[in-house]
JSON list of C-alpha atoms in Angstrom, two decimals:
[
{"chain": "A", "resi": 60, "resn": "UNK", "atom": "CA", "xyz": [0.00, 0.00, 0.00]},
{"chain": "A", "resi": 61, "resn": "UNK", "atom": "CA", "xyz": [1.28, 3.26, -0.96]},
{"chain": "A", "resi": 62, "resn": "UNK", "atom": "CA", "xyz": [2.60, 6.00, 1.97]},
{"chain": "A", "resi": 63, "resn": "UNK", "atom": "CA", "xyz": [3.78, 9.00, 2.18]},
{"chain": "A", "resi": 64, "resn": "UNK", "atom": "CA", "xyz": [6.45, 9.76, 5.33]},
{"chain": "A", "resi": 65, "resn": "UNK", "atom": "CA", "xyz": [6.36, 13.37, 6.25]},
{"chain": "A", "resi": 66, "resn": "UNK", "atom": "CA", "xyz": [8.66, 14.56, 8.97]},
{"chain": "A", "resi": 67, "resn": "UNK", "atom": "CA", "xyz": [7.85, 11.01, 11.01]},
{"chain": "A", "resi": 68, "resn": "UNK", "atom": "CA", "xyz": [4.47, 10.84, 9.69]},
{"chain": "A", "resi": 69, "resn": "UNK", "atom": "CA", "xyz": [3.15, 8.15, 7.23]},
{"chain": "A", "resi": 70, "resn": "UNK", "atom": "CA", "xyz": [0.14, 9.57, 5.56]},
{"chain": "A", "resi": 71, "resn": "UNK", "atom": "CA", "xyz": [-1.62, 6.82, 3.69]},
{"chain": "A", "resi": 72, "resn": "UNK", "atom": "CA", "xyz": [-4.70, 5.92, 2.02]},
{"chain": "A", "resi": 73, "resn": "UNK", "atom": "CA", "xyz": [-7.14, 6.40, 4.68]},
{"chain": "A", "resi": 74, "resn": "UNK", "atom": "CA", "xyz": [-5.44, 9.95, 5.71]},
{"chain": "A", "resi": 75, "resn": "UNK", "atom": "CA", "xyz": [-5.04, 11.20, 2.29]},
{"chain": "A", "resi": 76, "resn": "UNK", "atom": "CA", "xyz": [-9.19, 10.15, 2.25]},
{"chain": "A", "resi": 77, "resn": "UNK", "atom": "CA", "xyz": [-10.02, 12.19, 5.51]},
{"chain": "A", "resi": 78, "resn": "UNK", "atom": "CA", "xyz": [-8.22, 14.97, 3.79]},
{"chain": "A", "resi": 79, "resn": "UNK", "atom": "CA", "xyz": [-10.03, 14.99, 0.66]},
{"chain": "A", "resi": 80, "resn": "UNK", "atom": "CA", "xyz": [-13.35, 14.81, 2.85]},
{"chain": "A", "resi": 81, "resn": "UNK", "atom": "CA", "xyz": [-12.31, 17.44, 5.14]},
{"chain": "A", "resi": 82, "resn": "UNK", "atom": "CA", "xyz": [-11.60, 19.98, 2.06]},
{"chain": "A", "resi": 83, "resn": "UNK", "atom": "CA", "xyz": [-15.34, 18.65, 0.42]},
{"chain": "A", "resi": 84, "resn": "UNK", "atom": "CA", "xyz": [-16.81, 20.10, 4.13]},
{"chain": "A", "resi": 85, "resn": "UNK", "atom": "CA", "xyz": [-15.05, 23.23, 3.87]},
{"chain": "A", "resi": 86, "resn": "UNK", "atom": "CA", "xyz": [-15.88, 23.79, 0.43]},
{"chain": "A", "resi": 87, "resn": "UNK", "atom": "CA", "xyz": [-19.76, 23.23, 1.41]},
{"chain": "A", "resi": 88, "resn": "UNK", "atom": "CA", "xyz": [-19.80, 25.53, 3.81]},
{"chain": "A", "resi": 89, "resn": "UNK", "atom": "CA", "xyz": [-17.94, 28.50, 1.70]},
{"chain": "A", "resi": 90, "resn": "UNK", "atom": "CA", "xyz": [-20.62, 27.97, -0.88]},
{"chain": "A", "resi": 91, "resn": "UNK", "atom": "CA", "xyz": [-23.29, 28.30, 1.81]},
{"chain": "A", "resi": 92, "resn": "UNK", "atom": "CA", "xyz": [-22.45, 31.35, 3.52]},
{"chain": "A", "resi": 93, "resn": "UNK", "atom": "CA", "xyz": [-22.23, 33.15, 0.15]},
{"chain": "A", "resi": 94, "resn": "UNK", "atom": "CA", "xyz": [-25.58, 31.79, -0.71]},
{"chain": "A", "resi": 95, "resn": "UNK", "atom": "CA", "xyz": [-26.64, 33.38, 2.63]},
{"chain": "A", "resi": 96, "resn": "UNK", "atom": "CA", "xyz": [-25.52, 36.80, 2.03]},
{"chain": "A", "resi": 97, "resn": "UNK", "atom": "CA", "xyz": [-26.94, 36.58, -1.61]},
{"chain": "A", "resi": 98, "resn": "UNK", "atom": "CA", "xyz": [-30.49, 35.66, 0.20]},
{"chain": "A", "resi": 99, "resn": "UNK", "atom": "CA", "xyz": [-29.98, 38.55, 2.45]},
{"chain": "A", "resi": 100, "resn": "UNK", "atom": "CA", "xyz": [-29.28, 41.61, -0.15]},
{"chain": "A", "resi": 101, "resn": "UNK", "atom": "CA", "xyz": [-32.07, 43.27, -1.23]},
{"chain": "A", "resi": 102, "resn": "UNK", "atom": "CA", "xyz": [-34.23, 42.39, -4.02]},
{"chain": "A", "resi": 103, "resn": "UNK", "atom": "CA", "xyz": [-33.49, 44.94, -6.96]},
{"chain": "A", "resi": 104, "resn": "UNK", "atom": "CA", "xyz": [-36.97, 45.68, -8.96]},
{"chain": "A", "resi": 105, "resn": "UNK", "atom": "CA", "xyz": [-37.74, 43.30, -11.49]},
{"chain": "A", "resi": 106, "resn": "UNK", "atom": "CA", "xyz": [-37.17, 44.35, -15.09]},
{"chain": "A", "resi": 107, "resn": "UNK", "atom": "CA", "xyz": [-40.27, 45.60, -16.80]},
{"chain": "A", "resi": 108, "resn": "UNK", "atom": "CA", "xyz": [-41.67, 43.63, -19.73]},
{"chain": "A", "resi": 109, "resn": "UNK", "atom": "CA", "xyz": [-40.77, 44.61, -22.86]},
{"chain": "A", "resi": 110, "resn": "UNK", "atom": "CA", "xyz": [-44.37, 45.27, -24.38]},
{"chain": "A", "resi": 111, "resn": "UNK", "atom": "CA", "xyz": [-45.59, 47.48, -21.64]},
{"chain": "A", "resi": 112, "resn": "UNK", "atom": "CA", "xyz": [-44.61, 51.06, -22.11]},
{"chain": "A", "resi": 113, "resn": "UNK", "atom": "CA", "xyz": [-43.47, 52.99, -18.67]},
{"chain": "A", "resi": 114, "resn": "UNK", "atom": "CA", "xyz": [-45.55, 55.59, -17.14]},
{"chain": "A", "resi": 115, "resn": "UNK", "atom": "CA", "xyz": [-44.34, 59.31, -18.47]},
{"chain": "A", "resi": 116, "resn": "UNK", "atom": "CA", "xyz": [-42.79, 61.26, -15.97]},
{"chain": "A", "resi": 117, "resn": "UNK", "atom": "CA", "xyz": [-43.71, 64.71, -15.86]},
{"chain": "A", "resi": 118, "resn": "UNK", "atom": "CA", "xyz": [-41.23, 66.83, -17.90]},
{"chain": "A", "resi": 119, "resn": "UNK", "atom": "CA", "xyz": [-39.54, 69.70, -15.72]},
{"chain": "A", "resi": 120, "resn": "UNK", "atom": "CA", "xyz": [-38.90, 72.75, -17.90]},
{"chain": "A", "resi": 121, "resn": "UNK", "atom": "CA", "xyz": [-34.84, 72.03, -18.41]},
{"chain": "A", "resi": 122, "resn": "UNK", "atom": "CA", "xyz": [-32.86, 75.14, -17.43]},
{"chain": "A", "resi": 123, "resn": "UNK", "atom": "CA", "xyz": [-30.68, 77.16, -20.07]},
{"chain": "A", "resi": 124, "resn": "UNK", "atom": "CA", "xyz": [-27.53, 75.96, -18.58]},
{"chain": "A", "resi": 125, "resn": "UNK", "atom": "CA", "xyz": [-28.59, 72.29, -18.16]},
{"chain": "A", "resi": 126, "resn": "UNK", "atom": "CA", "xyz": [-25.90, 69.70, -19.16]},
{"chain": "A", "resi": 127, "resn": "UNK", "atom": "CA", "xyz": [-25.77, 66.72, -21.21]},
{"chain": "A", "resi": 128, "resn": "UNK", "atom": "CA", "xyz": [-26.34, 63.21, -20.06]},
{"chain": "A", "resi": 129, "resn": "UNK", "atom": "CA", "xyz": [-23.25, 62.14, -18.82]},
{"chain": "A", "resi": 130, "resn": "UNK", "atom": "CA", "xyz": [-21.01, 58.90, -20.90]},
{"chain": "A", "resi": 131, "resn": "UNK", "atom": "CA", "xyz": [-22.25, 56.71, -17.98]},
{"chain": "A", "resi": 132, "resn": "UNK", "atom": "CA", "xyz": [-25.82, 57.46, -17.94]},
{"chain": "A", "resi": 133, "resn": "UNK", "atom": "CA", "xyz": [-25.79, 57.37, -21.59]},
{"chain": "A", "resi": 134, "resn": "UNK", "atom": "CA", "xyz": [-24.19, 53.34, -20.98]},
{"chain": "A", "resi": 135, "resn": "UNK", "atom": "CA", "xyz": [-26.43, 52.43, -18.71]},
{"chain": "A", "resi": 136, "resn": "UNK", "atom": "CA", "xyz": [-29.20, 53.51, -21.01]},
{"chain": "A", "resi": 137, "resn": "UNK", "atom": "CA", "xyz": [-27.87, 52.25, -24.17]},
{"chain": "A", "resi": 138, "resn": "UNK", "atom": "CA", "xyz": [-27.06, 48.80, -22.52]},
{"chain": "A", "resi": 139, "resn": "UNK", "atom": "CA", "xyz": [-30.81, 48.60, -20.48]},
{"chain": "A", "resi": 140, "resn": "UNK", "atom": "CA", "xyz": [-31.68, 49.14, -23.84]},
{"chain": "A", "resi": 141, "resn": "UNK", "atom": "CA", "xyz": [-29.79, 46.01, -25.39]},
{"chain": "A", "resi": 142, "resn": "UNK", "atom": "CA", "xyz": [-30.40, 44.33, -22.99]},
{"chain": "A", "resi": 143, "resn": "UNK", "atom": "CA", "xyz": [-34.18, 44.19, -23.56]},
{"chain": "A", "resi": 144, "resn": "UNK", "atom": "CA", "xyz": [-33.86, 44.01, -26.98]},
{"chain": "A", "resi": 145, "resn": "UNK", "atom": "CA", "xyz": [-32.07, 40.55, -27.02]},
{"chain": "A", "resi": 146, "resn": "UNK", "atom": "CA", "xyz": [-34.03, 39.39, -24.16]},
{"chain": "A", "resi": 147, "resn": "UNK", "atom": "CA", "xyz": [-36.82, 39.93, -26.34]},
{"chain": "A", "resi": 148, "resn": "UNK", "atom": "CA", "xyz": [-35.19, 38.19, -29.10]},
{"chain": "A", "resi": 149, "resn": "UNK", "atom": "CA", "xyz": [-34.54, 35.62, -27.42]},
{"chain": "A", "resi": 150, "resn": "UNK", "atom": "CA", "xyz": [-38.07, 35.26, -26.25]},
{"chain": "A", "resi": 151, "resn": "UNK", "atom": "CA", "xyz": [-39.20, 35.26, -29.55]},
{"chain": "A", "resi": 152, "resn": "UNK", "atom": "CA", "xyz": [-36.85, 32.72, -30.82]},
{"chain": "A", "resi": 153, "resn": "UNK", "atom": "CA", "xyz": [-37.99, 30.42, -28.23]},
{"chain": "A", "resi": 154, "resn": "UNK", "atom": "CA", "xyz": [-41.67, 30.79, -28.70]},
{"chain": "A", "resi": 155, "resn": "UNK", "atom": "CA", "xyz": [-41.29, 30.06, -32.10]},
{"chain": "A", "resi": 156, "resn": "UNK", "atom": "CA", "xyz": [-39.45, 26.84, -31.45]},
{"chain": "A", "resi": 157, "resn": "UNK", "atom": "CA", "xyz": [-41.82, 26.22, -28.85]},
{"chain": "A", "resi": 158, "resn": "UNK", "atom": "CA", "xyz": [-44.50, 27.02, -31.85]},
{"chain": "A", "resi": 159, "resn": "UNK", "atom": "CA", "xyz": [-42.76, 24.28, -34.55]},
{"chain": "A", "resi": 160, "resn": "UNK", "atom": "CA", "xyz": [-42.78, 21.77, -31.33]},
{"chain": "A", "resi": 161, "resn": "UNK", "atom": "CA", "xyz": [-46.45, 21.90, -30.94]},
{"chain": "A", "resi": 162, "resn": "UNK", "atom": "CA", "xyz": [-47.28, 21.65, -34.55]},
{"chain": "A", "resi": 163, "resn": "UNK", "atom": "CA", "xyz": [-44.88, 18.42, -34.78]},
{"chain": "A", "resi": 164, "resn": "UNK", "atom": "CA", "xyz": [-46.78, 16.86, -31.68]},
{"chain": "A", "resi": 165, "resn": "UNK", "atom": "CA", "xyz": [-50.05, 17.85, -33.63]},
{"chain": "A", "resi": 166, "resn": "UNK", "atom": "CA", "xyz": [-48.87, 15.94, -36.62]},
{"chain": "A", "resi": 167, "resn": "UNK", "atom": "CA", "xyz": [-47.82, 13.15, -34.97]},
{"chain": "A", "resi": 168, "resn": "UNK", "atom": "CA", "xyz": [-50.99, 12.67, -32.56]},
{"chain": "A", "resi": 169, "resn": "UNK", "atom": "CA", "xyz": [-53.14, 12.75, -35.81]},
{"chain": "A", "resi": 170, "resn": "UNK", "atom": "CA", "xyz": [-51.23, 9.73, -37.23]},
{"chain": "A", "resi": 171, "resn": "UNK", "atom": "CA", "xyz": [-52.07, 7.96, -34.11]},
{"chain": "A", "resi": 172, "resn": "UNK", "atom": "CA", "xyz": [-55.78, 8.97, -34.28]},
{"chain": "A", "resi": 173, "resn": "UNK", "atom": "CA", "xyz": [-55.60, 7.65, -37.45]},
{"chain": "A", "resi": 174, "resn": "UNK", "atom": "CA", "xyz": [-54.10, 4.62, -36.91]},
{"chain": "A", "resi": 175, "resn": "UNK", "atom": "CA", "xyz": [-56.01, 3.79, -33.72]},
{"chain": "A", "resi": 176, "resn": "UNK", "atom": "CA", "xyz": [-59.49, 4.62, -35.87]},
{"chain": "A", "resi": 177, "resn": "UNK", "atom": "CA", "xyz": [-57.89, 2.01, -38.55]},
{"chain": "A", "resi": 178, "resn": "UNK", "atom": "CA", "xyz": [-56.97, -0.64, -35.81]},
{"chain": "A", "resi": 179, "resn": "UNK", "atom": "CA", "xyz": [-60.66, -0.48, -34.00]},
{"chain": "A", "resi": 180, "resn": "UNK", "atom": "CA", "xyz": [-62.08, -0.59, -36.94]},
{"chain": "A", "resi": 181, "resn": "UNK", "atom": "CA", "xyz": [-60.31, -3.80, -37.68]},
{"chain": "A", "resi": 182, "resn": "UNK", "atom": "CA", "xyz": [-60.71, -4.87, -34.39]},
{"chain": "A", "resi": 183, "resn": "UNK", "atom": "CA", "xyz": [-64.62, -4.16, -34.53]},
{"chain": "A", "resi": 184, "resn": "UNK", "atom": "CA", "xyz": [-64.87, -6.05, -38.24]},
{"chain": "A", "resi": 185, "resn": "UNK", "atom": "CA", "xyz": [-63.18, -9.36, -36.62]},
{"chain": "A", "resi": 186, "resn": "UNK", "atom": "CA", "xyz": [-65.46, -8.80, -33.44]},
{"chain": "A", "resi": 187, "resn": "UNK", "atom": "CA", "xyz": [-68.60, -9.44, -35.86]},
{"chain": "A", "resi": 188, "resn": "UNK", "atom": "CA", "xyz": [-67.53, -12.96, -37.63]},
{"chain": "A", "resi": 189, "resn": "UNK", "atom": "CA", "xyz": [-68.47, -15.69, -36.91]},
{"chain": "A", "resi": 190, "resn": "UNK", "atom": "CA", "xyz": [-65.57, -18.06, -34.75]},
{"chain": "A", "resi": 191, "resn": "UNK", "atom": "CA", "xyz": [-65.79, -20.57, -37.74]},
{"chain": "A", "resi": 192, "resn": "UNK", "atom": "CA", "xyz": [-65.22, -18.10, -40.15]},
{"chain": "A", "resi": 193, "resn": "UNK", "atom": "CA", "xyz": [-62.65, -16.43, -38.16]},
{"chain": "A", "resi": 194, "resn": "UNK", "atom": "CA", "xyz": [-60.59, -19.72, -38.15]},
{"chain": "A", "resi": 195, "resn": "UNK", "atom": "CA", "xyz": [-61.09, -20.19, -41.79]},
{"chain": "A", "resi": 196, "resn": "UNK", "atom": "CA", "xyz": [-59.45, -17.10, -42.41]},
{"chain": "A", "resi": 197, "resn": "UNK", "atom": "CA", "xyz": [-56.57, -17.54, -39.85]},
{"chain": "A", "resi": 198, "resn": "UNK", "atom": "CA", "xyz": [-56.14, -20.76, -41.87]},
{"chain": "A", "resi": 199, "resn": "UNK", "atom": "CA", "xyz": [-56.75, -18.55, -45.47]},
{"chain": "A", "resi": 200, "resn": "UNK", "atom": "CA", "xyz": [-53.91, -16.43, -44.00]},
{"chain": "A", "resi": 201, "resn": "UNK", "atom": "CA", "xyz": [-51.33, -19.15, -43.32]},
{"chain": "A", "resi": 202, "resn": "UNK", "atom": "CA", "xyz": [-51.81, -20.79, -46.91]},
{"chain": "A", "resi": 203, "resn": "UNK", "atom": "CA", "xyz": [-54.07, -23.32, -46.42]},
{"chain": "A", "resi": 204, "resn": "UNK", "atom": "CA", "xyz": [-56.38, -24.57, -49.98]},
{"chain": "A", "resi": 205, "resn": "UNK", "atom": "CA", "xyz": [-60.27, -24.31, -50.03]},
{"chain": "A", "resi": 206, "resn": "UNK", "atom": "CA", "xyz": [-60.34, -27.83, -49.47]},
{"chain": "A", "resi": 207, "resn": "UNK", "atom": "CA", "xyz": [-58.61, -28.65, -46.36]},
{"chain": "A", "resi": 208, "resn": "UNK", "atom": "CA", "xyz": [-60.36, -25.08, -45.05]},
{"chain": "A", "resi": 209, "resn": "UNK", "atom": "CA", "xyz": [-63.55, -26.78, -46.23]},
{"chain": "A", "resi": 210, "resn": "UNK", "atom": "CA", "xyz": [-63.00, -29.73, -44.30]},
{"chain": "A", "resi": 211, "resn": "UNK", "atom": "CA", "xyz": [-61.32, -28.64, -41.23]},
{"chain": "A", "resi": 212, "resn": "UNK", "atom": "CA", "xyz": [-63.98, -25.91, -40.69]},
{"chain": "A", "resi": 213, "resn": "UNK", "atom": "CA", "xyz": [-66.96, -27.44, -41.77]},
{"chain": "A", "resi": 214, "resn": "UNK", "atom": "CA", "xyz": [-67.73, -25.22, -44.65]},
{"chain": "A", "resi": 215, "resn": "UNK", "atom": "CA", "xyz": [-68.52, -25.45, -48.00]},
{"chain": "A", "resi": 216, "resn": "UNK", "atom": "CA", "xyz": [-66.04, -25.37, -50.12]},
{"chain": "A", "resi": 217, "resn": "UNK", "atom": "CA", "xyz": [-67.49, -21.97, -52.09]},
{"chain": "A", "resi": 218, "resn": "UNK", "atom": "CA", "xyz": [-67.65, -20.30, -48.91]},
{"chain": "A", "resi": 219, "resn": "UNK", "atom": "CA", "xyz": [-63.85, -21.35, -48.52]},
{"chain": "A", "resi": 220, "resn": "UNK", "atom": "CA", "xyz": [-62.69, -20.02, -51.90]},
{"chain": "A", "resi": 221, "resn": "UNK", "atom": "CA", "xyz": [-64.58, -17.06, -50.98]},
{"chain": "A", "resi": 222, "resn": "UNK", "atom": "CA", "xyz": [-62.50, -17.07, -47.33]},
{"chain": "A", "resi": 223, "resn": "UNK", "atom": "CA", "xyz": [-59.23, -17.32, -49.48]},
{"chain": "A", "resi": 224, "resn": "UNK", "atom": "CA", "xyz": [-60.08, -14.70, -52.12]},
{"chain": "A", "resi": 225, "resn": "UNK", "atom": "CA", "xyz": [-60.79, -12.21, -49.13]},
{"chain": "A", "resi": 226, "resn": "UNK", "atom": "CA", "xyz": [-57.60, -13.42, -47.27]},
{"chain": "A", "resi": 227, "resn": "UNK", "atom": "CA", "xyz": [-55.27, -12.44, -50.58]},
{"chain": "A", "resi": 228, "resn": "UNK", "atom": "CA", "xyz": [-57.32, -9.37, -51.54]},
{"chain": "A", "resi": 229, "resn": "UNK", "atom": "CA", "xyz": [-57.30, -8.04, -47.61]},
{"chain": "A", "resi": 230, "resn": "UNK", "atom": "CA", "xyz": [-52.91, -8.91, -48.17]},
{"chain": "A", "resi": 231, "resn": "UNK", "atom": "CA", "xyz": [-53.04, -6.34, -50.93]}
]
């Protein structure tokens, strides 16, 4: 087993183990006080929506010796302003994904429809013959001749050529 002799100490496995635990704990508990004081800060005000428009402020005659905006007030503006803009952009991408997703779910749950109306109806037009005739056709199916259907089933032998006909037509 590997070890590791510092200054009369052999660190081994299980040390190097309590280490690596010890570091995980301290770790945990850096992460949690900083999610503490981000719970305790204030809540800034939530960014307005993009389509609402922001109550006017009433306009205070400027004076004559008023100054321009400053650069930073001018950033701050000009990136609030990005800002919404690809939020919004982003918002629109995603609802028209969201859009395309729908429309492919529509599609796909009318095929089902579809096939589940085919299948009952199948399942309905097998519900309503008769058990000999249904075994006449199983045996239709598998390749059996009107004869030995004939016999087997108790049929005549038209109605088994007419059993095999519908087998190979229903195949089609």
């Amino acid at each position: 087993m590997p070890a590791l002799e510092l200054g009369g100490m052999t660190l081994g496995l299980r040390e190097g183990v309590i280490v690596l635990i010890a570091l995980v704990a301290v770790y945990m508990l850096f992460v949690l006080l900083r999610m503490r004081r981000l719970r305790n800060k204030p809540v800034e005000a939530p960014l307005a929506p993009v389509d609402s428009v922001p109550p006017e402020e009433p306009t205070v005659p400027a004076l004559p010796a008023a100054s321009e905006p400053s650069e930073e007030e001018t950033w701050e503006q000009t990136t609030k302003g990005l800002g919404e803009e690809v939020l919004r952009q982003g918002l629109e991408q995603e609802l028209a994904q969201l859009r395309d997703e729908v429309d492919a779910m529509r599609g796909e749950l009318a095929a089902l429809r579809d096939d589940m109306l085919h299948e009952l109806a199948h399942l309905r037009a097998s519900q309503t013959v008769s058990p000999i005739y249904g075994d006449a056709m199983q045996m239709a199916v598998s390749g059996y001749d009107p004869a030995a259907i004939a016999e087997r089933c108790g049929i005549a032998r038209a109605e088994a050529e007419l059993v095999v006909a519908l087998a190979k037509s229903q195949e089609r």
